[in-house]
């Protein structure tokens, strides 16, 4: 009977050199395993010297928290912005002895001015009530028989007259009206505030660049010391055929992990600071009749902060490793 | 296996370490590389492992000219060579096992293969019971054995040794050389650099002798 199956002849043990061939699947697996191993080792190292790790990470955290916190504050102030935008407004404080009829005529005539888009009266009684609420002087004020506030008309210049120069000219004309005691242009402080916010944004941006550079330096230096202390290991690894990527890997993970922990600490710092600020800010929002809006870290804030932190850690160690490995590599 | 064709090496300082060196080591051969200190033995080994590049001539390892190996390919070239150092270059921040495992981790072997191969290598050098020990606690001879286990754990086709018995007394040196011979018997090409003439009398292998960077013909 014919043998349908027969065993392959036993492979002769090749002398000495037996090349180990990896399947692609094995390669991918061992690649990820190698990464996982490095990550575990790095985390283990951090836990071995928790105080040192915490100090480095805190330095990174502070450098991250400062500009981010500043930025958040600015954004919150700016949240009042939409109200102000295009809010060039002239307030006319009228002579107190003016009669109702004359007031009506004045309003009507102002409506026809081409430079004016909208005219509105501020209700004296309503204004007093708000003033009482805000200042807490209700007892004093209610002791008065008369409403001490003057009649106010708010004038919104037309679209073409909102530029500072033309608004100024309009103001001059309105001031000359006999019924008007004081005319006040609200433009100046709106402009000033928006400029201040713009300056703040630029300062925050500059701070961010500086402090990001600071993070890079802190991490770069930490990694440099790490490389120094693992010099023997690096040399041996290179001699037994470690690629640059293999040698770099633990340091990159170290840098990224420093960044990550720094980012987490930065978030804790920010949360505490924001909690501390939340009360006065809520009050401020109330004063401006804004919906209650607290400074909070949104999910995307958190995600981008952590991403930036990890990226900075990674890049910082990359720069450091490349600079110092060059010295340890022949040729 | 290893062939030198009129190889010269001049360092940046102008020092001429090797001059027109030509020789060939056959596959599965065991040779000694001898000469006074400063004769160029270490330089020659550095050229083979591409720690340095030759300035003239050509070197072939497994029929491949080394000048054609790009810098980023050097790691892969080194993986077919095991190197044993005089001062063994062991890492004292980890166990014997982890020291020997390093080349396998570098190459990317799966975890269980690593354990198996490391134990096999430690068994061959007679230190299987020391795998968990820190190498700092071992004697000089034992440390050198760990160094050898690390050099052979990934089964390289070539084993180079730079003064492997330099710091060891005679009996232990003999043991170490016996180990090298065993690896040679299973097909590894072995090249041992030494200035220890006494050892040579014991060993009856071919001898490549260098004198001030030049080959000595006998």
Short mmCIF file of C-alpha atoms in Angstrom, two decimals, chain B residues 1-190:
data_model
loop_
_atom_site.label_atom_id
_atom_site.label_comp_id
_atom_site.label_asym_id
_atom_site.label_seq_id
_atom_site.Cartn_x
_atom_site.Cartn_y
_atom_site.Cartn_z
CA UNK B 1 33.76 34.54 6.17
CA UNK B 2 36.02 37.46 7.04
CA UNK B 3 38.37 38.83 4.40
CA UNK B 4 40.66 41.86 4.54
CA UNK B 5 41.94 43.25 1.24
CA UNK B 6 44.81 45.71 1.66
CA UNK B 7 43.06 47.40 4.51
CA UNK B 8 44.54 50.53 6.07
CA UNK B 9 43.18 52.59 8.89
CA UNK B 10 44.41 56.04 9.65
CA UNK B 11 42.77 57.89 12.53
CA UNK B 12 41.90 61.56 12.36
CA UNK B 13 44.92 62.23 14.55
CA UNK B 14 47.12 60.91 11.74
CA UNK B 15 47.95 57.71 13.59
CA UNK B 16 48.30 54.85 11.15
CA UNK B 17 46.73 51.93 13.06
CA UNK B 18 46.67 49.40 10.23
CA UNK B 19 48.69 49.30 7.04
CA UNK B 20 47.81 47.16 4.03
CA UNK B 21 46.47 44.28 6.02
CA UNK B 22 45.22 41.31 4.01
CA UNK B 23 44.05 37.99 5.37
CA UNK B 24 41.13 35.66 5.29
CA UNK B 25 39.33 33.70 7.98
CA UNK B 26 37.36 30.76 6.67
CA UNK B 27 33.90 29.90 7.82
CA UNK B 28 33.87 27.90 11.07
CA UNK B 29 37.54 28.60 11.63
CA UNK B 30 39.05 29.70 14.93
CA UNK B 31 41.95 32.13 14.76
CA UNK B 32 43.97 34.18 17.19
CA UNK B 33 44.91 37.75 16.55
CA UNK B 34 48.09 38.61 18.37
CA UNK B 35 50.61 41.38 18.71
CA UNK B 36 51.95 43.85 21.23
CA UNK B 37 49.52 46.34 22.71
CA UNK B 38 48.98 49.12 20.20
CA UNK B 39 49.70 46.79 17.28
CA UNK B 40 46.23 47.35 15.87
CA UNK B 41 44.28 44.37 17.18
CA UNK B 42 41.46 46.41 18.64
CA UNK B 43 41.29 48.59 15.57
CA UNK B 44 40.95 45.51 13.40
CA UNK B 45 38.03 44.25 15.48
CA UNK B 46 36.45 47.71 15.41
CA UNK B 47 36.62 47.67 11.62
CA UNK B 48 34.81 44.33 11.48
CA UNK B 49 32.04 45.56 13.80
CA UNK B 50 31.90 48.90 11.97
CA UNK B 51 32.69 50.91 15.05
CA UNK B 52 35.31 52.40 12.76
CA UNK B 53 35.58 52.47 8.98
CA UNK B 54 38.71 51.59 7.05
CA UNK B 55 40.42 54.41 5.18
CA UNK B 56 41.67 52.17 2.34
CA UNK B 57 41.05 48.68 1.08
CA UNK B 58 37.98 46.52 1.49
CA UNK B 59 36.67 44.22 4.19
CA UNK B 60 34.23 41.41 3.43
CA UNK B 61 32.07 39.79 6.09
CA UNK B 62 29.93 36.92 4.81
CA UNK B 63 30.97 38.06 1.32
CA UNK B 64 29.53 41.50 1.84
CA UNK B 65 31.83 44.48 1.39
CA UNK B 66 31.52 46.60 4.52
CA UNK B 67 32.02 49.89 2.70
CA UNK B 68 28.63 49.31 1.08
CA UNK B 69 26.82 49.08 4.40
CA UNK B 70 25.16 52.42 5.12
CA UNK B 71 25.38 53.82 8.62
CA UNK B 72 21.75 53.12 9.35
CA UNK B 73 22.24 49.48 8.35
CA UNK B 74 25.13 48.99 10.78
CA UNK B 75 22.88 47.62 13.56
CA UNK B 76 21.78 44.78 11.31
CA UNK B 77 25.37 44.01 10.38
CA UNK B 78 26.31 43.82 14.06
CA UNK B 79 23.54 41.35 14.79
CA UNK B 80 25.43 38.59 12.98
CA UNK B 81 28.47 39.17 15.18
CA UNK B 82 28.90 38.43 18.88
CA UNK B 83 31.50 40.45 20.72
CA UNK B 84 33.26 39.65 24.01
CA UNK B 85 35.18 42.43 25.70
CA UNK B 86 38.10 42.38 28.06
CA UNK B 87 36.14 44.30 30.69
CA UNK B 88 32.99 42.39 29.71
CA UNK B 89 30.79 45.55 29.59
CA UNK B 90 28.09 44.07 31.81
CA UNK B 91 25.31 46.27 33.14
CA UNK B 92 25.14 46.25 36.91
CA UNK B 93 21.67 47.73 37.10
CA UNK B 94 20.05 44.43 36.12
CA UNK B 95 20.28 40.69 36.65
CA UNK B 96 22.47 38.25 34.77
CA UNK B 97 19.37 37.13 32.90
CA UNK B 98 18.55 40.63 31.72
CA UNK B 99 22.14 41.24 30.68
CA UNK B 100 22.13 38.18 28.47
CA UNK B 101 18.64 38.99 27.17
CA UNK B 102 19.70 42.41 25.85
CA UNK B 103 20.76 41.35 22.32
CA UNK B 104 17.49 39.44 21.90
CA UNK B 105 15.43 42.41 23.04
CA UNK B 106 17.37 44.56 20.63
CA UNK B 107 16.57 42.21 17.76
CA UNK B 108 12.96 41.94 18.89
CA UNK B 109 12.55 38.32 19.85
CA UNK B 110 9.24 37.26 21.40
CA UNK B 111 9.30 37.11 25.20
CA UNK B 112 9.13 33.34 25.64
CA UNK B 113 11.85 32.77 23.03
CA UNK B 114 14.01 35.18 24.96
CA UNK B 115 13.64 33.22 28.19
CA UNK B 116 14.38 29.94 26.44
CA UNK B 117 17.44 31.20 24.60
CA UNK B 118 18.86 33.08 27.56
CA UNK B 119 18.67 29.95 29.69
CA UNK B 120 20.24 27.88 26.94
CA UNK B 121 23.13 30.36 26.68
CA UNK B 122 23.60 30.51 30.45
CA UNK B 123 23.52 26.74 30.58
CA UNK B 124 26.30 26.54 28.01
CA UNK B 125 28.58 28.77 30.06
CA UNK B 126 27.60 26.94 33.25
CA UNK B 127 25.82 29.77 35.00
CA UNK B 128 22.21 28.69 34.79
CA UNK B 129 21.84 28.92 38.57
CA UNK B 130 22.99 32.55 38.57
CA UNK B 131 20.35 34.05 36.30
CA UNK B 132 18.72 36.14 39.01
CA UNK B 133 21.98 37.38 40.48
CA UNK B 134 23.35 40.83 39.83
CA UNK B 135 26.59 40.36 37.86
CA UNK B 136 28.44 42.60 40.31
CA UNK B 137 28.24 39.74 42.79
CA UNK B 138 30.07 37.34 40.46
CA UNK B 139 33.78 36.60 40.19
CA UNK B 140 35.84 37.91 37.28
CA UNK B 141 35.74 34.57 35.49
CA UNK B 142 31.98 34.26 35.98
CA UNK B 143 31.43 37.79 34.73
CA UNK B 144 33.38 36.97 31.60
CA UNK B 145 31.19 33.89 31.13
CA UNK B 146 28.10 36.07 31.32
CA UNK B 147 29.73 38.31 28.71
CA UNK B 148 30.23 35.27 26.49
CA UNK B 149 26.65 34.10 27.01
CA UNK B 150 25.47 37.55 25.93
CA UNK B 151 27.72 37.40 22.87
CA UNK B 152 26.33 34.06 21.69
CA UNK B 153 22.71 34.21 22.85
CA UNK B 154 21.43 35.37 19.46
CA UNK B 155 23.50 32.69 17.69
CA UNK B 156 25.78 34.91 15.67
CA UNK B 157 27.80 33.37 12.87
CA UNK B 158 30.90 35.22 14.02
CA UNK B 159 32.27 35.55 17.53
CA UNK B 160 34.89 38.22 18.19
CA UNK B 161 36.75 38.55 21.47
CA UNK B 162 39.02 41.39 22.51
CA UNK B 163 41.44 40.21 25.22
CA UNK B 164 38.77 38.00 26.77
CA UNK B 165 41.23 36.60 29.32
CA UNK B 166 43.07 39.82 30.00
CA UNK B 167 42.11 40.09 33.63
CA UNK B 168 41.84 36.40 34.46
CA UNK B 169 44.33 33.94 35.89
CA UNK B 170 45.59 31.00 33.85
CA UNK B 171 43.20 28.27 34.92
CA UNK B 172 40.16 30.40 34.36
CA UNK B 173 41.59 31.62 31.05
CA UNK B 174 41.92 28.04 29.92
CA UNK B 175 38.27 27.42 30.79
CA UNK B 176 37.21 30.48 28.87
CA UNK B 177 39.21 29.46 25.81
CA UNK B 178 37.73 26.00 26.06
CA UNK B 179 34.30 27.62 25.88
CA UNK B 180 35.27 29.49 22.71
CA UNK B 181 36.48 26.25 21.22
CA UNK B 182 33.15 24.63 21.99
CA UNK B 183 31.31 27.35 20.14
CA UNK B 184 33.72 26.95 17.28
CA UNK B 185 32.94 23.24 17.20
CA UNK B 186 29.26 23.94 16.60
CA UNK B 187 30.11 26.10 13.62
CA UNK B 188 30.78 29.60 14.87
CA UNK B 189 33.68 31.45 13.31
CA UNK B 190 35.81 32.65 16.20
#
